[in-house]
Tab-separated table of C-alpha atoms and ligand atoms in Angstrom:
chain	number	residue	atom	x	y	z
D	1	UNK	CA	1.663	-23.685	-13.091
D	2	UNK	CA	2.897	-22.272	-9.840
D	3	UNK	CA	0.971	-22.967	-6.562
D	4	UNK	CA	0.994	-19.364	-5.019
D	5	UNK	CA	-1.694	-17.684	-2.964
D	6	UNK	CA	-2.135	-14.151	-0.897
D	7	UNK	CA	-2.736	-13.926	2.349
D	8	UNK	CA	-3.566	-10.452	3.932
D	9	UNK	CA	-1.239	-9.913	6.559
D	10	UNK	CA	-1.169	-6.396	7.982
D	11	UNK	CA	-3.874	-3.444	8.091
D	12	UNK	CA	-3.377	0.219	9.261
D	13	UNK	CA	-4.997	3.513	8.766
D	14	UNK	CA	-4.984	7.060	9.481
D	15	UNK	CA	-7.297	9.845	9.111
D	16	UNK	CA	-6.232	13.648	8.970
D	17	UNK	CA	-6.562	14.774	12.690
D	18	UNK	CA	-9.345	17.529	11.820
D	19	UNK	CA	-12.958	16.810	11.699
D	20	UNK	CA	-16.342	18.191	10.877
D	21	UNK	CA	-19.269	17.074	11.900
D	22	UNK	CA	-22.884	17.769	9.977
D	23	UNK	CA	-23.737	20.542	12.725
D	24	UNK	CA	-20.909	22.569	11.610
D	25	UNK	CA	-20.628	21.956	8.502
D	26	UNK	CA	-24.783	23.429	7.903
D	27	UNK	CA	-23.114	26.788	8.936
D	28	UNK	CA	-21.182	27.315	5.517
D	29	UNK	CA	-24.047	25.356	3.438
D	30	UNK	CA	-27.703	24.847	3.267
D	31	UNK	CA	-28.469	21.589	5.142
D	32	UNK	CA	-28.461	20.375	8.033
D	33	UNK	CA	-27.930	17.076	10.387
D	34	UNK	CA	-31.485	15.747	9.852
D	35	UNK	CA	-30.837	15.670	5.904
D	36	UNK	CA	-27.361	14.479	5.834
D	37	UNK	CA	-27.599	11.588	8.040
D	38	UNK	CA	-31.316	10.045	7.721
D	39	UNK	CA	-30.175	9.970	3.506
D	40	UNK	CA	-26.875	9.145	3.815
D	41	UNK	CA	-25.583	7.381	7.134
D	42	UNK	CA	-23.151	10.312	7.692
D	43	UNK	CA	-22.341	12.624	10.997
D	44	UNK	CA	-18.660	13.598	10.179
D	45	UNK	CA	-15.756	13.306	7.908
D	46	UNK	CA	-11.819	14.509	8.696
D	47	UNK	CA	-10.356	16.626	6.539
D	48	UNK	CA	-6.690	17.626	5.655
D	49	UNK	CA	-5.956	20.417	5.879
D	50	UNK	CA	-3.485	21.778	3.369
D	51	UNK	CA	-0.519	21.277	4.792
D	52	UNK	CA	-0.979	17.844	5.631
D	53	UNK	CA	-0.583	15.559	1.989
D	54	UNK	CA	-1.722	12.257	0.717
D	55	UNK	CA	1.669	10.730	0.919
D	56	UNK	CA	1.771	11.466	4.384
D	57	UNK	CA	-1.463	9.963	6.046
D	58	UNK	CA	-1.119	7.407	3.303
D	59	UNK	CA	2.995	6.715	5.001
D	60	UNK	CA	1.624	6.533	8.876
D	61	UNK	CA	-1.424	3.887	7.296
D	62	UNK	CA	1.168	1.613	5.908
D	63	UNK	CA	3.617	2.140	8.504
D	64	UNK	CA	0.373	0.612	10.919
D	65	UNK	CA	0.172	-2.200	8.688
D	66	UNK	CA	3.735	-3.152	7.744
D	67	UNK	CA	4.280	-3.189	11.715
D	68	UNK	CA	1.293	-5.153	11.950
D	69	UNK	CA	2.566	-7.825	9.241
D	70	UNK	CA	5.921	-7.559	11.268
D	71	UNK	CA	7.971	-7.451	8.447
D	72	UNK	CA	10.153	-4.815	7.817
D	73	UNK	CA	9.817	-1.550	4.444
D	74	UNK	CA	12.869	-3.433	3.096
D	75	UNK	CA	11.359	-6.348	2.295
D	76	UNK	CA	8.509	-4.732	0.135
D	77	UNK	CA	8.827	-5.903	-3.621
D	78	UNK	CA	5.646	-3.517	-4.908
D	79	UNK	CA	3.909	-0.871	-3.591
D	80	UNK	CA	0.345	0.235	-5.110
D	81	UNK	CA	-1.411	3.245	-4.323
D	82	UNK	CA	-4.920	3.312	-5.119
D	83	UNK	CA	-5.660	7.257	-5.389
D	84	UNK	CA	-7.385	9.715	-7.746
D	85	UNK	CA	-5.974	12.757	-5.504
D	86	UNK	CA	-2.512	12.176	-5.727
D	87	UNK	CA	-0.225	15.010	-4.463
D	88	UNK	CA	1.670	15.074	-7.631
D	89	UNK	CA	0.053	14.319	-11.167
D	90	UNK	CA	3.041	11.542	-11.894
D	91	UNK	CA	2.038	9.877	-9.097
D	92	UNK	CA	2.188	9.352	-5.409
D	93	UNK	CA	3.366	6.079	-4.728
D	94	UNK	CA	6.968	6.815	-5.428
D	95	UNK	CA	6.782	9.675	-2.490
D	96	UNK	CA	5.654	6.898	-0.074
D	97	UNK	CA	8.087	4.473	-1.324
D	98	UNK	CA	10.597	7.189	-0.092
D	99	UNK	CA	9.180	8.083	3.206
D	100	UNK	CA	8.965	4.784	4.219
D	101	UNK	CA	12.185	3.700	3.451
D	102	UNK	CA	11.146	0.599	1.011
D	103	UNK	CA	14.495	0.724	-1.116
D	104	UNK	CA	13.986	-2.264	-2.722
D	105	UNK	CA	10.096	-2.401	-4.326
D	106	UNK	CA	8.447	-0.655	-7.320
D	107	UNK	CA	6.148	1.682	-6.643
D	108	UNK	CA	3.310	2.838	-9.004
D	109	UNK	CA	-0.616	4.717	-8.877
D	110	UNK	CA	-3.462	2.878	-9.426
D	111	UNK	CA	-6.841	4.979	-10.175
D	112	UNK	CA	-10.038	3.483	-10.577
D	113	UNK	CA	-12.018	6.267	-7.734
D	114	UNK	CA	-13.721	4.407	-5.212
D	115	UNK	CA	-12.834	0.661	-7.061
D	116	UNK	CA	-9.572	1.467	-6.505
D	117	UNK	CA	-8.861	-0.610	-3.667
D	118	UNK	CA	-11.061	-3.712	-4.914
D	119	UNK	CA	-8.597	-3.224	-8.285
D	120	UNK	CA	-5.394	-2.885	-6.733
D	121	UNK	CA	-6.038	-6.007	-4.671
D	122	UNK	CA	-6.513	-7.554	-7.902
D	123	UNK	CA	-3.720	-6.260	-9.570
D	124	UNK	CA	-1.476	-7.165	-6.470
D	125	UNK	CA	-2.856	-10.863	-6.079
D	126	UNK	CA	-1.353	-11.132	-9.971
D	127	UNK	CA	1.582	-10.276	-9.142
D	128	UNK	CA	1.782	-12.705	-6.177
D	129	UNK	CA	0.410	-15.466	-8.086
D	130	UNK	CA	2.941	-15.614	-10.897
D	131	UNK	CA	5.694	-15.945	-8.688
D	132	UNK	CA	7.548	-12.405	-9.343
D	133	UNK	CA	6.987	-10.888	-5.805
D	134	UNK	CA	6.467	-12.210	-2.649
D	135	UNK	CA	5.275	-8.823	-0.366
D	136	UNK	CA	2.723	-6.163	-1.425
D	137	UNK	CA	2.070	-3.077	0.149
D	138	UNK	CA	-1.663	-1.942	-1.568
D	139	UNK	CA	-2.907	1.182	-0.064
D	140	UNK	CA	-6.113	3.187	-0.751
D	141	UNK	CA	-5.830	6.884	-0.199
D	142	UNK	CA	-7.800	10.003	-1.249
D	143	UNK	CA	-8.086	13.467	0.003
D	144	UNK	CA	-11.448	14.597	-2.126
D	145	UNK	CA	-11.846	17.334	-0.009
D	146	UNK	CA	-9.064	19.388	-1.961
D	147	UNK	CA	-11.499	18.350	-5.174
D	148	UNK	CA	-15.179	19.499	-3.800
D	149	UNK	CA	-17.381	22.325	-4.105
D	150	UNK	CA	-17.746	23.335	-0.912
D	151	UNK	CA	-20.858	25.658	-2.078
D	152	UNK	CA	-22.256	22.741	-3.443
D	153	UNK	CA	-24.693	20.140	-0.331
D	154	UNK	CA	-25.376	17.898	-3.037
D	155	UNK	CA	-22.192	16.778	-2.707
D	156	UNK	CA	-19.952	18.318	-0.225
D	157	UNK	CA	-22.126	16.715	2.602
D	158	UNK	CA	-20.593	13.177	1.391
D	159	UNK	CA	-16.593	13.037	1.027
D	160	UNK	CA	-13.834	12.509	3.691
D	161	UNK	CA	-10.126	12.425	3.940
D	162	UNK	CA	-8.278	8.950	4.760
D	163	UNK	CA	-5.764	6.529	3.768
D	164	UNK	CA	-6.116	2.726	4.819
D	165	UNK	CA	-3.256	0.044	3.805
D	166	UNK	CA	-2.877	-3.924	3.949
D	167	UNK	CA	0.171	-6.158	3.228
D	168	UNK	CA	-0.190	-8.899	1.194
D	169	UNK	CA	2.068	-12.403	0.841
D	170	UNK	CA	3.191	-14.978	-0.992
D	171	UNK	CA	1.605	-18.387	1.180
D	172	UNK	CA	0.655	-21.843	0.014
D	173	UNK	CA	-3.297	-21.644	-0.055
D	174	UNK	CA	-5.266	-18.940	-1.620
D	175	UNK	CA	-6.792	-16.368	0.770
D	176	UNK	CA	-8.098	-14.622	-2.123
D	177	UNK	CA	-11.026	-16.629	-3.072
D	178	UNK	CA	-13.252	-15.318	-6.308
D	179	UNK	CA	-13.068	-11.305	-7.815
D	180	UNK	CA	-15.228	-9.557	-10.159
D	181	UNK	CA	-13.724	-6.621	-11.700
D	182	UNK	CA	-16.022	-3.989	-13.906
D	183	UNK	CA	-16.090	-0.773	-15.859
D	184	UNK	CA	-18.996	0.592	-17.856
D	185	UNK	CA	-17.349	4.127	-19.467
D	186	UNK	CA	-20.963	4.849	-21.457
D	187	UNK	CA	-21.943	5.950	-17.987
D	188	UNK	CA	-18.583	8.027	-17.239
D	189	UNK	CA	-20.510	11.643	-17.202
D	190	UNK	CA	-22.149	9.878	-13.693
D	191	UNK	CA	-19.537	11.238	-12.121
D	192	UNK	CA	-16.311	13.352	-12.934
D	193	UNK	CA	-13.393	14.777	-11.713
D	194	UNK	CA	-12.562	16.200	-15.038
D	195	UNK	CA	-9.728	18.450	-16.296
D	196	UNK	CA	-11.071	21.396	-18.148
D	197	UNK	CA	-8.465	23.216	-20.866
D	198	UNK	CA	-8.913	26.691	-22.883
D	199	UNK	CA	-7.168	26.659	-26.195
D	200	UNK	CA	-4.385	29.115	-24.812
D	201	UNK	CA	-1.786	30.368	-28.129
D	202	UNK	CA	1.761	29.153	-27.550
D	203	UNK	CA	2.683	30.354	-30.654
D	204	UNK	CA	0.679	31.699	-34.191
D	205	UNK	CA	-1.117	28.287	-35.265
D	206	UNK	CA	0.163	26.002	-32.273
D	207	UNK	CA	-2.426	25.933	-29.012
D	208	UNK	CA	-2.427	24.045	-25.965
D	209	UNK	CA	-4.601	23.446	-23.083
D	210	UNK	CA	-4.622	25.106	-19.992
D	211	UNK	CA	-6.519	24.961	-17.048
D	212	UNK	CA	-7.375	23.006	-14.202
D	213	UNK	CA	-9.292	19.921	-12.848
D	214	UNK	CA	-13.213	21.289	-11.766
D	215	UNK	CA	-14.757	19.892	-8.788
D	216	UNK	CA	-16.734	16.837	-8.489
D	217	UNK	CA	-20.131	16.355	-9.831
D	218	UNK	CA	-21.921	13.755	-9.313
D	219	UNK	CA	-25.804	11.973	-10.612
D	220	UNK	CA	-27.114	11.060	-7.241
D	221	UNK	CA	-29.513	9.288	-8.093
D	222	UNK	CA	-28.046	7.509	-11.431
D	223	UNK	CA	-24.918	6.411	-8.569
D	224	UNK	CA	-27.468	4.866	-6.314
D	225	UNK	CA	-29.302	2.791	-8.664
D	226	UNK	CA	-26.516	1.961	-10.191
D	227	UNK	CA	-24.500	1.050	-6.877
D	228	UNK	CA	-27.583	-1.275	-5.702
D	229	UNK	CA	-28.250	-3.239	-9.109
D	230	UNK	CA	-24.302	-3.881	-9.785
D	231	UNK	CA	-23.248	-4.589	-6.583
D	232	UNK	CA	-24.967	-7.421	-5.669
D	233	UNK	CA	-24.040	-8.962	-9.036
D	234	UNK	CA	-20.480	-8.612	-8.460
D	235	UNK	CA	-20.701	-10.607	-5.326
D	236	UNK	CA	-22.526	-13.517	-6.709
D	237	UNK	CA	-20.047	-13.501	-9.661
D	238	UNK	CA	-17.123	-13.860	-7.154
D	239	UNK	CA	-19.118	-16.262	-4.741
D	240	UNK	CA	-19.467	-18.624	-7.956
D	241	UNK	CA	-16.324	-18.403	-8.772
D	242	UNK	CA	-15.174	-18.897	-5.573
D	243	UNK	CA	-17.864	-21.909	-5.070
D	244	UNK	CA	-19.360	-20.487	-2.281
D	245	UNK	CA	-22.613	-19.280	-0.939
D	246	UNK	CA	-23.813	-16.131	0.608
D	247	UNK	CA	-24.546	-18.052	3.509
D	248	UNK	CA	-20.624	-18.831	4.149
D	249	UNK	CA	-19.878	-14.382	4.404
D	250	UNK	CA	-18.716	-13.476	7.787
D	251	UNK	CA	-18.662	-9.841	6.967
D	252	UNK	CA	-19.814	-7.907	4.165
D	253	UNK	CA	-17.212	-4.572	3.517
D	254	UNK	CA	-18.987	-2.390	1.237
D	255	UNK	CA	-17.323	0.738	0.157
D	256	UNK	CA	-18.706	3.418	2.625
D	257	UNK	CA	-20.633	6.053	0.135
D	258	UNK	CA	-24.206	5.658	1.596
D	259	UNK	CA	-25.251	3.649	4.690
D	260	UNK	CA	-28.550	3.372	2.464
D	261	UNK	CA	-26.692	1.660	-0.287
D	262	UNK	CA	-25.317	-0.434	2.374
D	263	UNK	CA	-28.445	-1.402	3.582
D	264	UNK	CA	-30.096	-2.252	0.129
D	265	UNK	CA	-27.243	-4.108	-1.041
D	266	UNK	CA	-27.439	-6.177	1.939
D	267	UNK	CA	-31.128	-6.800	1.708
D	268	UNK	CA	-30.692	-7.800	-1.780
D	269	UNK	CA	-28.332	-10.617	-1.103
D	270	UNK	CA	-30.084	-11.706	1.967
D	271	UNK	CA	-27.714	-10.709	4.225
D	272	UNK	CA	-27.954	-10.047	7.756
D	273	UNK	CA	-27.364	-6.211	8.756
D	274	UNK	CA	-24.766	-7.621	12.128
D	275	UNK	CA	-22.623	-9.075	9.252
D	276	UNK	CA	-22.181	-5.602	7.705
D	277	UNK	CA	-19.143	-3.271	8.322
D	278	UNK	CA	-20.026	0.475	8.695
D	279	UNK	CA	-17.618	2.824	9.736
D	280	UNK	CA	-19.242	6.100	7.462
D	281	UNK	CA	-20.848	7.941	10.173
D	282	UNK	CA	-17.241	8.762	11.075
D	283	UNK	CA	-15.634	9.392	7.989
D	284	UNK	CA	-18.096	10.009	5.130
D	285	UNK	CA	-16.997	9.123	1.832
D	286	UNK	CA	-13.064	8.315	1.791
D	287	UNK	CA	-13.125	7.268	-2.194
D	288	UNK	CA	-10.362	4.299	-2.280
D	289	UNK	CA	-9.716	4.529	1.356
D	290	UNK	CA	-13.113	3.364	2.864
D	291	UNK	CA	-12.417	-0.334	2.541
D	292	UNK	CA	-8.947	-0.784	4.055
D	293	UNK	CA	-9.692	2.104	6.579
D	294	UNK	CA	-13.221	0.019	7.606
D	295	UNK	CA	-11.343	-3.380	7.329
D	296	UNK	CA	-8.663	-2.165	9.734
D	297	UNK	CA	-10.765	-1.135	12.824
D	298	UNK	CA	-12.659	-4.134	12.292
D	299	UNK	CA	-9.872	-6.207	12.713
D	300	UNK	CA	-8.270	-3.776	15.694
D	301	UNK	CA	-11.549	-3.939	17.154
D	302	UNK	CA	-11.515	-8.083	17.011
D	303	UNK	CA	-14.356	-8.079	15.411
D	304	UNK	CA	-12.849	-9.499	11.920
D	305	UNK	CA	-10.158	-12.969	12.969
D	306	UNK	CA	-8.125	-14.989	11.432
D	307	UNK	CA	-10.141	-17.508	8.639
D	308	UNK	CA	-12.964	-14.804	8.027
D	309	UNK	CA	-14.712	-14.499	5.192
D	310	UNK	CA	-14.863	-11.422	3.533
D	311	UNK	CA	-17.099	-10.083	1.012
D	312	UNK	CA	-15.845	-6.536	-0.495
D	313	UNK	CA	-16.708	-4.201	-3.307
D	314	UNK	CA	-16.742	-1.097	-4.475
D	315	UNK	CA	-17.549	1.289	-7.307
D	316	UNK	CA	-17.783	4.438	-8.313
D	317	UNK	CA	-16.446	6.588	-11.003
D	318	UNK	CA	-15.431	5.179	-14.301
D	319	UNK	CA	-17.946	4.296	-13.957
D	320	UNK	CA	-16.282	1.048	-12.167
D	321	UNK	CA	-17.244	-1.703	-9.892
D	322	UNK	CA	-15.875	-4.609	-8.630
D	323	UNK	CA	-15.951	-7.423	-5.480
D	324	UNK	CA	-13.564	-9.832	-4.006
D	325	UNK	CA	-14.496	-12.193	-1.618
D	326	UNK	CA	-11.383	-12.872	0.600
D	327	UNK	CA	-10.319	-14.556	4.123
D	328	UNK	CA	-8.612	-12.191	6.379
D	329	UNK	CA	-5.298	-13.230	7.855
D	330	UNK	CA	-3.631	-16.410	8.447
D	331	UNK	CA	-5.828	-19.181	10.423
D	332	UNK	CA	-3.526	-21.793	10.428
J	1	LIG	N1	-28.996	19.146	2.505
J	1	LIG	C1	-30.304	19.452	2.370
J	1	LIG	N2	-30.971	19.240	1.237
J	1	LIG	C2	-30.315	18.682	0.203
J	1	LIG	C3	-28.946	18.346	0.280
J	1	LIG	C4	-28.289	18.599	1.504
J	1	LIG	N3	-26.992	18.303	1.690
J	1	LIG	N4	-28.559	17.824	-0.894
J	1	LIG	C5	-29.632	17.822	-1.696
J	1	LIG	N5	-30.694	18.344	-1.042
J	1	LIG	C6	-32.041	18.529	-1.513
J	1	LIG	C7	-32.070	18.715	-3.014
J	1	LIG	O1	-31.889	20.075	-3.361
J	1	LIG	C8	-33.444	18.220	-3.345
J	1	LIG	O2	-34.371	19.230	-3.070
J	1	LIG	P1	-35.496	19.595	-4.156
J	1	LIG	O3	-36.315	18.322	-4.271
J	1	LIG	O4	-36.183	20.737	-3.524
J	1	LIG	O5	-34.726	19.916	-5.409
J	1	LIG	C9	-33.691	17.100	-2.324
J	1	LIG	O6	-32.775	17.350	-1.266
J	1	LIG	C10	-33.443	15.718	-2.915
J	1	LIG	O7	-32.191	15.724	-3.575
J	1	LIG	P2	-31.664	14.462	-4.316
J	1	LIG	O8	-30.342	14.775	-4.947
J	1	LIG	O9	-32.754	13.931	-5.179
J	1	LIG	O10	-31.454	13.492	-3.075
J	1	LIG	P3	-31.301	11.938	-3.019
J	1	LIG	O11	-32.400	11.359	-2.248
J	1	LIG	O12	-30.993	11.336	-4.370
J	1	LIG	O13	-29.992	11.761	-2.134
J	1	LIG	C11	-27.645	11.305	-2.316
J	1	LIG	C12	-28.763	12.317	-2.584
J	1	LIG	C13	-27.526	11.115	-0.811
J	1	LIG	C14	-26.349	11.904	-2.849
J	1	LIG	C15	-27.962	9.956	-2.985
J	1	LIG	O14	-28.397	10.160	-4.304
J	1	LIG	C16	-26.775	9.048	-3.017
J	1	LIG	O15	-26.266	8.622	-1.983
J	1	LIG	N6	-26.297	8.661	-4.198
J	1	LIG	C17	-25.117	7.827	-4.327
J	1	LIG	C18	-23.920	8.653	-4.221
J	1	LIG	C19	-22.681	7.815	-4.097
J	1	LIG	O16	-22.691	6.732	-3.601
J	1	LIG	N7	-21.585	8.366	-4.533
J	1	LIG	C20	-20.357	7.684	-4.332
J	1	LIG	C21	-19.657	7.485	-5.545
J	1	LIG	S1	-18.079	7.098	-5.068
J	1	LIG	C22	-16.901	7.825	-6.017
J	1	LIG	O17	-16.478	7.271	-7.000
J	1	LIG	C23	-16.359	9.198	-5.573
C-alpha cells in the first residue's frame, strides 16, 4: 500500500461578464424580485452569451488556479471536467487541455449535474492515491442557460453560467478526509435534460433518431425534499468515516441551488449559519460550478486558510448526491 494523499492547492473562477438581475429578468417572465429571492436566495445570475463557450470561462478558471498552485499547464497529468453542457457532445475537456497548453495530461468529461464536482474530486483523489499521477486539474463548469426555458419561472428564475477549478497534489498526509458518493436513478424523471428522437427513415426498414436535447424540467418540490433529507446524511457518512464530528467543520460548502436548502441543511446538522458559504445571490444556480466557484472567493476573500475544514456536497440530477469533507490547502 502506497502512502499518498491530495492536497488542494490552487482555486480560480470566472463567470461570463453579462448579468441579470431578478428586476430584469420579471420583464420577459411572470415573477418578480419578491418571489425569486424570499424562495430561493437569488438576485442575479451571469449568463454567456453565445459567443462566449464553456471551454473558455472554464480555460481563464483554471488558468486562476494553476497560477495560484504556481505550477505550470505542463506539469498537469489529468484534467477532469465536471460538465453536463459541454460545447461539444465528445466532450470538453480535451478543448481546455488545448487552450491551456497542458501537453502532457489526459483529459476527459465527467457528468453527474450538480454532483459533478463532489464526483470528480473523488475520481481525482483515486487517481492520486494509487500513485499514477501526481497533479490534477478538476474543474466544474456549466452554461445551463443555453439548456432553459426561458418562458418557463419555474425554472428559469434559478440557473447561472460559471466555471470554478482547483488543483490537486500528490503530498504525504491526506487532505481529503471521508466522501460519500450517491445515485438513486428510480428518481431520474426529478429532473432531466433529456434528448428527445423521432423515428426519422434512413432507408425502407432502417430508422434512426433525430432530434434534439429539450430544456430542463425540474420537480421542485420532489428536489427540495430530497436535497434536505440526503444531504445531511451524506455528511455524517463522510464525518464517520473521516472520524470526525460536526463540531470540528470550519465551513460548510453546499452546492448553491436554494439558500433555503442551505439553511435547512444547516439546521439539520446543527450547524451554525456564519460557518456556511453562500455566494447564490450572485450567481444563481451554476450546476457543477457552484462549489469551486463559492470555494474560490472564499479563499480570495481569506475567509477559508490553510488547515480548514471543509464540509461539501452536492446533488442534483441523476438523481445524485454526494459529500466530501476536506482541508483546504497546505497548513504545514
Ligand atoms: N415567480 C413567481 N411565481 C412563481 C415562480 C416564479 N419564478 N415560479 C413558480 N411560481 C408560482 C407557481 O406557479 C405556484 O403558483 P400556484 O400555487 O398559483 O400554482 C407557486 O409559485 C408555488 O410554486 P412551487 O413550484 O410550488 O414553489 P416552491 O415553493 O416549491 O419553490 C423552488 C420552487 C424554488 C424551485 C423550490 O421547489 C426549490 O428550490 N426546489 C429545489 C430546486 C433545486 O434545488 N434544484 C437544483 C437541482 S440542481 C441540478 O442538478 C441542475
Amino acid at each position: 500500500m502506497t502512502n499518498i494523499g491530495i492536497a488542494m492547492t490552487g482555486s480560480g473562477s470566472a463567470v461570463p461578464a453579462v448579468s441579470l438581475d431578478n428586476e430584469r429578468l420579471s420583464r420577459i417572465v411572470d415573477t418578480n424580485d419578491e418571489w425569486i429571492s424570499s424562495r430561493t436566495g437569488i438576485r442575479d445570475r451571469h449568463l454567456a452569451d453565445g459567443t462566449e463557450s464553456l471551454s473558455a470561462i472554464a480555460t481563464l478558471a483554471s488558468q486562476r488556479a494553476i497560477a495560484m498552485a504556481n505550477i505550470s499547464p505542463a506539469d498537469i497529468d489529468l484534467i477532469i471536467l465536471a460538465t453536463s453542457t459541454a460545447d461539444d457532445l465528445f466532450g470538453s475537456a480535451g478543448q481546455i487541455q488545448g487552450q491551456l497548453g497542458a501537453a502532457q495530461a489526459v483529459a476527459f468529461d465527467l457528468t453527474a449535474a450538480c454532483s459533478g464536482f463532489i464526483f470528480g474530486l473523488v475520481t481525482a483523489s483515486q487517481f492520486i492515491k494509487t500513485g499514477l499521477y501526481k497533479n490534477v486539474l478538476l474543474i466544474g463548469g456549466d452554461l445551463l442557460s443555453r439548456w432553459v426555458d426561458w418562458s418557463d419561472r419555474r425554472t428559469c428564475v434559478l440557473f447561472g453560467d460559471g466555471a470554478g477549478a482547483v488543483v490537486l497534489q500528490a503530498c504525504d498526509r491526506d487532505r481529503l478526509l471521508g466522501f460519500e458518493l450517491r445515485s438513486d436513478g428510480s428518481k431520474n424523471s426529478s429532473l432531466n435534460l433529456s434528448f428527445q428522437g423521432q423515428p426519422t427513415e434512413l432507408m425502407e426498414g432502417i430508422n434512426i433518431g433525430k432530434g434534439t436535447y429539450q430544456p430542463i424540467t425540474m420537480n421542485g418540490k420532489e428536489i427540495y425534499r430530497f436535497a434536505v433529507k440526503k444531504v445531511p446524511e451524506a455528511i455524517e457518512k463522510s464525518l464517520f468515516r473521516a472520524n470526525m464530528t460536526v463540531e470540528q467543520i470550519d465551513w460548510l460548502l453546499l452546492h448553491q441551488a436554494n439558500q433555503r436548502i442551505m439553511d435547512a441543511v444547516a439546521e439539520r446538522l446543527n450547524i451554525p449559519p456564519e460557518k456556511v458559504i453562500s455566494n447564490l445571490a450572485k450567481y444563481g444556480n451554476t450546476s457543477a460550478a457552484s462549489i469551486p466557484i463559492a470555494l474560490d472567493e472564499a479563499v480570495r476573500e481569506g475567509k477559508v486558510k490553510p488547515g480548514d475544514v471543509i464540509a461539501a456536497s452536492g446533488f442534483g440530477a441523476g438523481l445524485t448526491w454526494g459529500a466530501a469533507i476536506f482541508q483546504w490547502g497546505i497548513d504545514n
